[in-house]
Coordinates of C-alpha atoms and ligand atoms in Angstrom, one line a residue:
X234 CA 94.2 54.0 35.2
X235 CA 91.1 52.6 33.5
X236 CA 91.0 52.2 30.2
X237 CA 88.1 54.5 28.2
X238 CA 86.8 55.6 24.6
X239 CA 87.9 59.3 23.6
X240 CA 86.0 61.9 22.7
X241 CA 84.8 61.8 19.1
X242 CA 84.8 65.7 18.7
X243 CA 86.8 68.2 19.8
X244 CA 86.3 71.6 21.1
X245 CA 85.5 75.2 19.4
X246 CA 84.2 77.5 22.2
X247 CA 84.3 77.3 25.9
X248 CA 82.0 78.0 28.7
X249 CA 83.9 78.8 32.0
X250 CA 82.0 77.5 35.1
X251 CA 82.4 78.6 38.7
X252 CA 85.2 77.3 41.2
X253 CA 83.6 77.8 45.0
X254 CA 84.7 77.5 48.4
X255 CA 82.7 75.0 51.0
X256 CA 81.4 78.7 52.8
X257 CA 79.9 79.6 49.4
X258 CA 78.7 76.2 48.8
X259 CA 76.9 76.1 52.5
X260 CA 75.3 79.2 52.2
X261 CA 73.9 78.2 48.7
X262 CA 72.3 75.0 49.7
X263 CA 70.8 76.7 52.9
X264 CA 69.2 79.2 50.7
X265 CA 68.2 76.7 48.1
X266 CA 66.4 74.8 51.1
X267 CA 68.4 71.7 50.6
X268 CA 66.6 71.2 47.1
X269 CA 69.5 70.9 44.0
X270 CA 66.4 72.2 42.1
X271 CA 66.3 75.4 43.2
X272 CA 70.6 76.0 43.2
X273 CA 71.6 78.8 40.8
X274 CA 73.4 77.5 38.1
X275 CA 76.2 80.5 38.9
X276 CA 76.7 78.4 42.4
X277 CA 77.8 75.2 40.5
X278 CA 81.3 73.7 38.9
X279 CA 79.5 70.3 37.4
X280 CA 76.1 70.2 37.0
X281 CA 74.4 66.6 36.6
X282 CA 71.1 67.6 37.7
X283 CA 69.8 66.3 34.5
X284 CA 70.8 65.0 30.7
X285 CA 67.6 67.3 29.5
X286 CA 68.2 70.4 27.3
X287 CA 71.8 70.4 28.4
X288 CA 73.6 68.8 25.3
X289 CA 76.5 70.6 23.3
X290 CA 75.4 71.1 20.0
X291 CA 77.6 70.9 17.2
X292 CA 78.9 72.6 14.6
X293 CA 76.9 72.0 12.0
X294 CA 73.5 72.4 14.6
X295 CA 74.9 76.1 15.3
X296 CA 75.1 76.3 11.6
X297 CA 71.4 75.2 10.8
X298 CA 69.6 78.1 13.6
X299 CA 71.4 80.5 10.7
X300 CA 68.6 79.1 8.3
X301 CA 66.1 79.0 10.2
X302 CA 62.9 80.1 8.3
X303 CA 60.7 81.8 11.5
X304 CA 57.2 82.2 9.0
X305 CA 54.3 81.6 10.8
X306 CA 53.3 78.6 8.8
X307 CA 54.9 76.0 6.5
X308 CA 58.4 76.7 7.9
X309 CA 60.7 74.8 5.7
X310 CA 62.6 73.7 9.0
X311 CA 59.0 71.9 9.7
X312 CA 59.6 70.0 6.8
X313 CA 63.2 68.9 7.2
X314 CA 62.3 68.1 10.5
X315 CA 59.3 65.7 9.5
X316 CA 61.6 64.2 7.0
X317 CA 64.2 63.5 9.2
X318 CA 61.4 62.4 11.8
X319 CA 59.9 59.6 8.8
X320 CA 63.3 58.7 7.8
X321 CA 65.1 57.6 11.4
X322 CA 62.2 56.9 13.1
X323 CA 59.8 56.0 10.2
X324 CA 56.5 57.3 11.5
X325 CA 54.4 59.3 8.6
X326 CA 53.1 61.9 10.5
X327 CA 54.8 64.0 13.4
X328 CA 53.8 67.2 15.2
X329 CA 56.5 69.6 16.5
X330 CA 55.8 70.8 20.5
X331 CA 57.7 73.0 23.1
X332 CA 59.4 69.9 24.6
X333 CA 58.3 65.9 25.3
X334 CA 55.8 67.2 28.0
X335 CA 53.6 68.7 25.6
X336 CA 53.6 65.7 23.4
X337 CA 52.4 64.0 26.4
X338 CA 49.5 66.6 27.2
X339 CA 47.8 66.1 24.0
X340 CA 48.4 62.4 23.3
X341 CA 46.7 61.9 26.6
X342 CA 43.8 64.0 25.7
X343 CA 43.3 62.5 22.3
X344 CA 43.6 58.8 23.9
X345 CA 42.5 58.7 27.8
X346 CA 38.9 59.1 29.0
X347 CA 38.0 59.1 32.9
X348 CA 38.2 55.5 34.3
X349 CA 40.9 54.1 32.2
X350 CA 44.0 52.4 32.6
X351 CA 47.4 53.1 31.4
X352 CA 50.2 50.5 32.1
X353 CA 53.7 51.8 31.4
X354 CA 57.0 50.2 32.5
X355 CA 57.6 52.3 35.6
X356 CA 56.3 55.7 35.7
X357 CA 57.9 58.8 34.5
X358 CA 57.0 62.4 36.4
X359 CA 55.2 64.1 33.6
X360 CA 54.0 61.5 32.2
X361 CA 51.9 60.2 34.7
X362 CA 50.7 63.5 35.6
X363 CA 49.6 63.8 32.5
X364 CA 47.5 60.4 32.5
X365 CA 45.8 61.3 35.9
X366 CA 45.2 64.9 34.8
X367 CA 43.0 63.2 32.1
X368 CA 41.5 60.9 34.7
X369 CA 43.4 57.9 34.2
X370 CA 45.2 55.5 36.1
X371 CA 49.1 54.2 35.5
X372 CA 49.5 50.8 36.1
X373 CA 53.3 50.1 36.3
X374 CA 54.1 46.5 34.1
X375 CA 57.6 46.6 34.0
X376 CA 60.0 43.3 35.1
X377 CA 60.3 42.7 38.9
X378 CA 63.9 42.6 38.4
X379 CA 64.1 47.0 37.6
X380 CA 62.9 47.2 41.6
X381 CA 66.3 45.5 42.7
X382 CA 69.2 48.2 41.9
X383 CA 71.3 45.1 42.3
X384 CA 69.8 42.5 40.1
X385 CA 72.3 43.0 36.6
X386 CA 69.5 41.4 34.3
X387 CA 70.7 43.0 30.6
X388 CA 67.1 44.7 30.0
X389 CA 65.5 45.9 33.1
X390 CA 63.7 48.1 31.4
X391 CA 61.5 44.9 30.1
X392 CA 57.3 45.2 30.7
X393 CA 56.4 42.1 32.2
X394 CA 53.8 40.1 29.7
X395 CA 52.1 38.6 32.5
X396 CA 51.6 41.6 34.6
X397 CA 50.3 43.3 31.3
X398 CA 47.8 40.3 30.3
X399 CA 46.6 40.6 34.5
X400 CA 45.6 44.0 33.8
X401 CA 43.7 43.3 30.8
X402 CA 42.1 40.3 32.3
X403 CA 41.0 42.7 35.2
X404 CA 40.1 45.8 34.1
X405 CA 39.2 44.7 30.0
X406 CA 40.9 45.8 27.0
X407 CA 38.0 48.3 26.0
X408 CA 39.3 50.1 29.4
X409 CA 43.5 50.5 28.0
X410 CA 43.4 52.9 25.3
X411 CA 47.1 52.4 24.9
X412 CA 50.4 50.9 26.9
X413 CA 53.3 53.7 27.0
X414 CA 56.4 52.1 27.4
X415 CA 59.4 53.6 27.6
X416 CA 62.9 53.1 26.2
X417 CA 65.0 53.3 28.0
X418 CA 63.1 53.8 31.5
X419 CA 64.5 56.8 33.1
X420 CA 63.1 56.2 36.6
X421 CA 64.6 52.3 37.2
X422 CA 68.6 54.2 36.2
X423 CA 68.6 54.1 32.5
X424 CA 67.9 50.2 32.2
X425 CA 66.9 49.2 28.4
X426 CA 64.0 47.3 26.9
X427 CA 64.9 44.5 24.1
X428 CA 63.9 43.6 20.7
X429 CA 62.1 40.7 21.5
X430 CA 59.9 42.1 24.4
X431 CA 58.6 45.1 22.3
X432 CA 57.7 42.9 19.5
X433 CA 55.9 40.7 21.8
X434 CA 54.3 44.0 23.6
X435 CA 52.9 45.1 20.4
X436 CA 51.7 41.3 19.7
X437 CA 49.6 41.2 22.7
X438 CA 48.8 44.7 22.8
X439 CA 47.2 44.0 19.0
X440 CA 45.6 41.1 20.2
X441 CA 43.7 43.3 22.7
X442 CA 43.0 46.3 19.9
X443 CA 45.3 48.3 22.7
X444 CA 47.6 50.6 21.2
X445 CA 51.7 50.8 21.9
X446 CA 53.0 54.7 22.5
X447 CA 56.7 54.9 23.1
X448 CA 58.2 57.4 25.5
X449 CA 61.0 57.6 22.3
X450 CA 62.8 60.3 25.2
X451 CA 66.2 58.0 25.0
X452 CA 65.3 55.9 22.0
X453 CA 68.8 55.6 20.9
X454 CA 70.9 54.8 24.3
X455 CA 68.2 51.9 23.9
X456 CA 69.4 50.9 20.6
X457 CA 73.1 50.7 21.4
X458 CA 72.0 48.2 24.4
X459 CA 70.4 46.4 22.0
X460 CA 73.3 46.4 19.6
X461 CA 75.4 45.3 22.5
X462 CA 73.8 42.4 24.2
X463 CA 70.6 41.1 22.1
X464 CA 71.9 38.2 20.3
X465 CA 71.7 39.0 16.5
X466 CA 71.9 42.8 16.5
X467 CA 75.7 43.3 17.1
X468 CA 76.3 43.9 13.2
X469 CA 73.5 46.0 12.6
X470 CA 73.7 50.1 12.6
X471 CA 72.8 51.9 15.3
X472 CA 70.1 53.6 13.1
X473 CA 68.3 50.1 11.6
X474 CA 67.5 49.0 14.8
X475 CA 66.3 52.3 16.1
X476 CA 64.3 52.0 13.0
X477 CA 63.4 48.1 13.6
X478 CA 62.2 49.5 17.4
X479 CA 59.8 52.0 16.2
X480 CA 57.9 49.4 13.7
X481 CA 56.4 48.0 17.2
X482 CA 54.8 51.2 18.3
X483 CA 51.8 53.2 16.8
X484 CA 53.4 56.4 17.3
X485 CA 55.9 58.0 20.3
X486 CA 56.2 60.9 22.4
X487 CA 59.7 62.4 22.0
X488 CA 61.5 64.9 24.5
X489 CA 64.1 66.3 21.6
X490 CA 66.1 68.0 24.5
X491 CA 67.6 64.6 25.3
X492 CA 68.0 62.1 22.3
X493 CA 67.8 64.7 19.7
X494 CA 70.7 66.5 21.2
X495 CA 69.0 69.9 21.4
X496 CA 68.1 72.6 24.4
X497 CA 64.6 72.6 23.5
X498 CA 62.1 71.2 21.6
X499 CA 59.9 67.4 20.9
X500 CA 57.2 66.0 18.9
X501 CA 54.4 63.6 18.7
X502 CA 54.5 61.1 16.4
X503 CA 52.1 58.5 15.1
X504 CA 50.6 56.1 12.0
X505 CA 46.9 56.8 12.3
X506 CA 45.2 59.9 10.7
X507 CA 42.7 60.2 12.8
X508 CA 45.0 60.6 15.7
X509 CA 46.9 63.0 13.6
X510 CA 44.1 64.9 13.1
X511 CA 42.9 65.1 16.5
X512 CA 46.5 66.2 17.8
X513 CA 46.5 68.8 15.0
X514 CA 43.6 70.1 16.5
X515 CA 45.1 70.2 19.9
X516 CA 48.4 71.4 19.2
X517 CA 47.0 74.9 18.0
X518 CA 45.6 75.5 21.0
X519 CA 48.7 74.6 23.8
X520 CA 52.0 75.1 21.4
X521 CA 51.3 76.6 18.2
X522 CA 50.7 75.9 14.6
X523 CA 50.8 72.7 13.8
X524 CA 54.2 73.8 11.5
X525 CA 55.9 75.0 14.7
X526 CA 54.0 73.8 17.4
X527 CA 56.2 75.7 20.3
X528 CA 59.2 75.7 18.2
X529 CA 60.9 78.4 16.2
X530 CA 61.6 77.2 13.0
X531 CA 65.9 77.8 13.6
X532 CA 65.4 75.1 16.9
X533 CA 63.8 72.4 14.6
X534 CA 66.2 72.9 11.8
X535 CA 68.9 72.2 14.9
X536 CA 66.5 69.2 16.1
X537 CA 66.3 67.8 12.6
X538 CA 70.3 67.5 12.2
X539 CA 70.6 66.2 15.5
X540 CA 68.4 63.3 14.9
X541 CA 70.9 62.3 12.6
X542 CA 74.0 62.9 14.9
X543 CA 72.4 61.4 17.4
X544 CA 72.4 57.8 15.4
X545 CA 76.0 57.7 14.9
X546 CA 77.5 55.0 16.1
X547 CA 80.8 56.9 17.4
X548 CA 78.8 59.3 18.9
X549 CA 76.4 57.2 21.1
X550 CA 79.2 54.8 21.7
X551 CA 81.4 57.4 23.6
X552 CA 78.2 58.3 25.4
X553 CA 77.3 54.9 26.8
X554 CA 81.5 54.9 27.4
X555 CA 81.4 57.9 29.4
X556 CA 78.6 57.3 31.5
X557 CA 79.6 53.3 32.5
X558 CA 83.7 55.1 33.4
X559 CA 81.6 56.7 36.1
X560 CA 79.7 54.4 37.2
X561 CA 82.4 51.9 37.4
X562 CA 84.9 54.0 39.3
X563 CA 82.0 54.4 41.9
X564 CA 81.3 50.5 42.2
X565 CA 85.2 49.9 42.3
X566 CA 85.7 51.9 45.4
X567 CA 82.3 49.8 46.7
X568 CA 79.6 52.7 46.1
X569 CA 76.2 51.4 46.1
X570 CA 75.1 52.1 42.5
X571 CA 72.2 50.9 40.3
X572 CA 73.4 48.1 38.4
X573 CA 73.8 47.7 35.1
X574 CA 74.6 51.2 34.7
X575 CA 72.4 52.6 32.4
X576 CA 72.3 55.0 29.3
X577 CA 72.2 58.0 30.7
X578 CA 73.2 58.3 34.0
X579 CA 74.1 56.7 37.1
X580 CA 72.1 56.4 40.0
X581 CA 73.4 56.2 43.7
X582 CA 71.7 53.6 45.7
X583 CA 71.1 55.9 48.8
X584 CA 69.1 53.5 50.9
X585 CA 72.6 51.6 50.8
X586 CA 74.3 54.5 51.3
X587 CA 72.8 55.9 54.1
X588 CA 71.0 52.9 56.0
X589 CA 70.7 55.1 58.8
X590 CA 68.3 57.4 57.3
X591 CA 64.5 56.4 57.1
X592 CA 62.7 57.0 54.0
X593 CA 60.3 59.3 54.9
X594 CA 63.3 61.7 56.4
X595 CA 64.8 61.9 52.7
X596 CA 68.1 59.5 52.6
X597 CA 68.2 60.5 48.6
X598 CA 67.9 64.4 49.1
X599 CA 70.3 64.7 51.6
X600 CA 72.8 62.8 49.9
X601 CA 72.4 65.2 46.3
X602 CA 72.5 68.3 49.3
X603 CA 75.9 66.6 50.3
X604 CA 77.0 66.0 46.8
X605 CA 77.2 69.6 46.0
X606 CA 78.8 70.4 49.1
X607 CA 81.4 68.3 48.6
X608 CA 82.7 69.4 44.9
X609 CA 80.2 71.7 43.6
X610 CA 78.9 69.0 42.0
X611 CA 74.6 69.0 41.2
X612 CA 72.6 65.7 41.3
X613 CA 68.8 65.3 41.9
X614 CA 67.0 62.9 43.8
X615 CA 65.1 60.2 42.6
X616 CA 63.1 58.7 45.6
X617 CA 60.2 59.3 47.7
X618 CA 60.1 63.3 46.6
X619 CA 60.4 62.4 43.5
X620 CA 57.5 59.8 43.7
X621 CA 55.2 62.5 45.6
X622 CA 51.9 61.3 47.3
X623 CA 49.1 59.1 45.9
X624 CA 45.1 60.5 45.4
X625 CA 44.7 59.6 49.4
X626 CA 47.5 62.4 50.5
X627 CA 50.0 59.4 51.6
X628 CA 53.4 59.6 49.8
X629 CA 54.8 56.9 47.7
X630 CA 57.3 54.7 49.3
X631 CA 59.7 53.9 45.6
X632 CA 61.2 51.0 46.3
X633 CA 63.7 53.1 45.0
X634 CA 65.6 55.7 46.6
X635 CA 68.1 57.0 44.2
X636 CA 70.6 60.0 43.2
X637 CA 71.0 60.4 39.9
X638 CA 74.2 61.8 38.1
X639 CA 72.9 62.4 34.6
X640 CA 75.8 63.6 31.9
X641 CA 75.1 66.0 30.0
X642 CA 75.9 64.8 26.2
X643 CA 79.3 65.7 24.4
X644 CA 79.6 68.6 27.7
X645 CA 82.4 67.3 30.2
X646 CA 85.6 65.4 30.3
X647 CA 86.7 62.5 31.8
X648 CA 88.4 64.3 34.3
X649 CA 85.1 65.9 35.2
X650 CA 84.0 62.5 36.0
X651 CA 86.9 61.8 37.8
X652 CA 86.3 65.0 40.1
X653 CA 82.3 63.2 40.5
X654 CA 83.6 60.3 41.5
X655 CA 86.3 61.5 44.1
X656 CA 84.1 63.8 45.8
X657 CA 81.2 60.5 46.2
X658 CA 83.7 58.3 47.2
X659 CA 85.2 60.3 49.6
X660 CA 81.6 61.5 51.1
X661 CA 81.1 57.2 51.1
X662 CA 83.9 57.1 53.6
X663 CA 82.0 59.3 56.4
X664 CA 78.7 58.2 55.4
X665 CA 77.4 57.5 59.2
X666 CA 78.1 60.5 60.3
X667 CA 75.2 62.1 58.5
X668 CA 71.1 62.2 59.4
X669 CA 68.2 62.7 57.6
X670 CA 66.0 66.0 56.5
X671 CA 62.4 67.2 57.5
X672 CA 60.4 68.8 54.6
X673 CA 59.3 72.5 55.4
X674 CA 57.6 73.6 52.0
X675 CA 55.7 71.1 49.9
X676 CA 53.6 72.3 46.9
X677 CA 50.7 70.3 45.6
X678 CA 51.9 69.0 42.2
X679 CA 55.4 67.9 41.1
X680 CA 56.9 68.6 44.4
X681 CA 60.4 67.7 43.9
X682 CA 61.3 71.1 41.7
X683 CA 60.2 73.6 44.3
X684 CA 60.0 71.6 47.8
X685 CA 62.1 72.8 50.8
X686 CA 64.4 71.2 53.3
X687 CA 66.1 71.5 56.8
X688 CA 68.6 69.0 58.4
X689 CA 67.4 67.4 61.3
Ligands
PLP121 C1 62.3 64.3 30.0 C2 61.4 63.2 29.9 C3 60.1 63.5 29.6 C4 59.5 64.8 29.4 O1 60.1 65.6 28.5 P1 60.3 67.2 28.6 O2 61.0 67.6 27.3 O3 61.2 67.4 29.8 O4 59.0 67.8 28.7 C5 59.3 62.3 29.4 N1 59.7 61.1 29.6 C6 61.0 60.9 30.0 C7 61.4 59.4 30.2 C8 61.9 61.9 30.2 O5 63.1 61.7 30.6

C-alpha cells in the first residue's frame, strides 16, 4: 500500500453524506443537464467540485463565531482580522469583502481604465471578468511550460520575464496599471511560482512604475512548494516565506474561503493610502462598511484564526500529502494527469483521456458527467466551457482541457481518495466506449455554472 502522512486532527462531529444507486445517479445528471454545477449536493457521496468555501473548520474557528462582535462599525473581529492580516501577510492596510471576487471588483475599478492591459500568469474566471468588465484586456505571461500538462518543470506557475517585457515594449508601461499574478495558478492544476521569479517580477515591474497585485487565493500551498524545492528555503517556516512572498507585491486580492480555511469571506490588501482610500470608498457601496465589508463580524473572527492555522507547517504539509496520494494513485494505474500535481487538486488530462472526443463536443464535461456516475463522486470541468468565448462570439480553444478534483481541506479520508481513484481508474479502462456532448443552454457570462448538456 502506499505510504502517506496522517491526519494532524482528529474528528469531533460528523456529517453523514448520501450512498446512491447508478438509477439515482442517471436521473440526477439528466436533470442537472450534464453540468456537475447544477447537481444537488443531497445527490452526491464525495464532492470535489471545488476546494472553495468547503474547508472544516476547527475547533477553536467554531469557538471564535461565539465572539463575534456583529456592531455595525469598528467590530473588534475587524481588528483581529487586520492584525492577523499585517502580521502573516505583512500588508498595513486590508479591507474585509464577501469573498475574493469582490476584492477583485473594486481593485479593478480603483486600477483599470478602458484601453489597458493586464498581464497575469494564466487567467482565472472572475478575475478576468472582472478586468474586461472595467475595459481591460488580460494578457496571459505565464511560462510556456504550464500549457504542457506533461512537462514536470518544479514552478509552472512562473510569468515568463520575456513575454512580460514584450508587452510592455508593445503596448507601454503608462498602458499596465498593474501585473496580477497568481500563486499558485489555479487554472494550469495548482502549479507554483518561485521566490526568485516574483522578486524579479516586482524588479521589472518597478522599473516600469507597474504595480504587482497578488491573487494571494492559495498563497500558502505556494509557500510549502517553495519550502520544498527552491534551493535555500527548506529550513525556513512555512509562515517566513509566506511572509518573504508578500514583500514582492503592492498589495493582494484574497479569496479567504480557500487559504484562510473559512466558508466565506476575503479581503483586499495593499501598501499605498491612496489606493486604500479609494477601495474604502468603493467597498461601502458593493460589500459594506469598510469594518465588515460583506462579512459578519463572528466569520472574520473565524478568518482571522484561520490565517494562522493555515501557516502551520503540519497542517499544510498533510494537505499537499493528501492531494499528491491522489494524484499518484491515478498516474500509477497510467491516468493522464497534470503533472506535477499541484496544491490543491488534481487535474485529469481529458484530451488524453478521451482522444476520441473533439474539443468543441466537451471531452472535459463528459468525463466530470461520467465521474459522478461512476461513484457519486463531483468534479468540474476546466476546459473549453470553462474558458467561454472571446469579444468576437468564438470560444476559446484552452490548450487545456482538464477535470479537476479539488479536496476540500481537513474534509475526507484517505479512503475517500481511494474510492476517487478506483472509480477514475476503472472509467480509464472503458474509455473508448464513450462520445462527446452538444451544448443546449448557454448563458452570456460565466457559462460553465449554469450551461446545459445532452450526449450525443
Ligand atoms: C476562488 C478564486 C478566486 C475568487 O474568489 P471567490 O472567493 O470565489 O470570489 C480568485 N482567484 C482564484 C485563483 C480563485 O481560485
Amino acid at each position: 500500500m502506499r505510504k502517506y502522512v496522517a491526519e494532524p486532527y482528529k474528528i469531533k462531529v460528523v456529517e453523514p453524506i448520501a450512498i446512491t444507486t447508478r438509477e439515482q445517479r442517471q436521473e440526477a445528471i439528466e436533470r442537472a443537464g450534464y453540468n456537475t454545477f447544477l447537481l444537488n449536493s443531497d445527490d452526491i457521496y464525495i464532492d470535489l467540485l471545488t476546494d472553495s468555501g468547503t474547508s472544516a473548520m476547527s475547533d477553536a474557528q467554531w469557538a471564535g463565531l461565539m465572539i463575534g462582535d456583529e456592531a455595525y462599525a469598528g467590530s473588534r473581529n475587524f481588528y483581529r482580522l487586520q492584525d492577523a492580516v499585517r502580521d502573516v501577510y505583512g500588508f498595513k492596510y486590508v479591507v474585509p469583502t464577501h469573498q475574493g471576487r469582490g476584492a477583485e471588483n473594486i481593485l479593478s475599478q480603483i486600477l483599470i481604465k478602458p484601453g489597458h492591459y493586464i498581464p497575469g500568469n494564466m487567467y482565472f474566471t472572475t478575475t478576468r471578468t472582472h478586468q474586461e468588465l472595467n475595459g481591460g484586456t488580460f494578457v496571459d505571461v505565464i511560462i510556456d511550460e504550464a500549457h504542457d500538462s506533461q512537462n514536470d518543470h518544479p514552478f509552472k506557475g512562473n510569468v515568463d520575464l520575456d513575454k512580460f517585457q514584450a508587452l510592455i515594449d508593445k503596448v507601454g508601461a503608462d498602458n499596465i496599471p498593474y501585473i496580477c499574478v497568481a500563486v499558485t495558478v489555479n487554472l494550469a492544476g495548482g502549479q507554483p511560482v518561485s521566490m526568485e521569479n516574483l522578486k524579479a517580477v516586482k524588479e521589472l515591474a518597478s522599473k516600469h512604475g507597474i504595480k504587482v497585485f497578488f491573487d494571494a487565493t492559495r498563497c500558502v500551498e505556494n509557500a510549502y512548494f517553495i519550502k520544498e524545492r527552491e534551493p535555500g528555503y527548506s529550513d525556513k517556516s512555512i509562515a517566513a516565506i509566506l511572509k518573504e512572498m508578500m514583500s514582492y507585491a503592492d498589495g493582494c486580492t484574497m479569496s479567504g474561503k480557500k487559504d484562510c480555511l473559512v466558508n466565506i469571506g476575503g479581503f483586499l490588501a495593499m501598501n499605498d493610502p491612496d489606493i486604500y482610500q479609494r477601495a474604502t470608498q468603493l467597498v461601502v457601496v458593493y460589500e459594506g462598511m469598510p469594518s465588515y465589508g460583506g462579512m459578519a463580524g463572528r466569520d472574520m473572527e473565524a478568518m482571522a484564526r484561520g490565517i494562522y492555522e493555515a501557516v502551520d507547517y503540519d497542517y499544510i504539509h498533510h494537505r499537499i500529502s493528501q492531494v499528491r496520494y491522489l494524484g499518484e494513485k491515478l498516474a500509477d494505474a497510467g491516468v493522464p494527469i497534470v503533472k506535477p500535481i499541484g496544491g490543491h487538486a488534481v487535474f485529469v488530462d481529458a484530451k488524453k483521456f478521451f482522444p476520441q472526443i473533439p474539443q468543441d463536443q466537451f471531452p472535459a464535461q463528459m468525463l466530470a458527467a461520467q465521474i459522478y456516475l461512476q461513484a457519486g463522486v463531483r468534479t468540474m470541468e476546466r476546459g473549453i466551457v470553462s474558458a467561454g468565448r472571446d469579444p468576437k462570439g468564438n470560444h476559446y480553444y484552452p490548450k487545456l482541457e482538464l477535470v479537476r478534483l479539488t479536496i476540500p481541506r481537513r474534509v475526507y479520508t484517505y479512503a475517500h481518495m481511494d474510492v476517487v481513484a478506483d472509480a477514475i481508474i476503472d472509467l480509464y479502462q472503458e474509455k473508448d466506449k464513450f462520445k462527446g456532448l452538444e451544448m443546449v443552454y448557454e448563458p452570456p457570462v460565466l457559462r460553465f455554472f449554469t450551461a446545459r448538456f445532452r450526449p450525443l
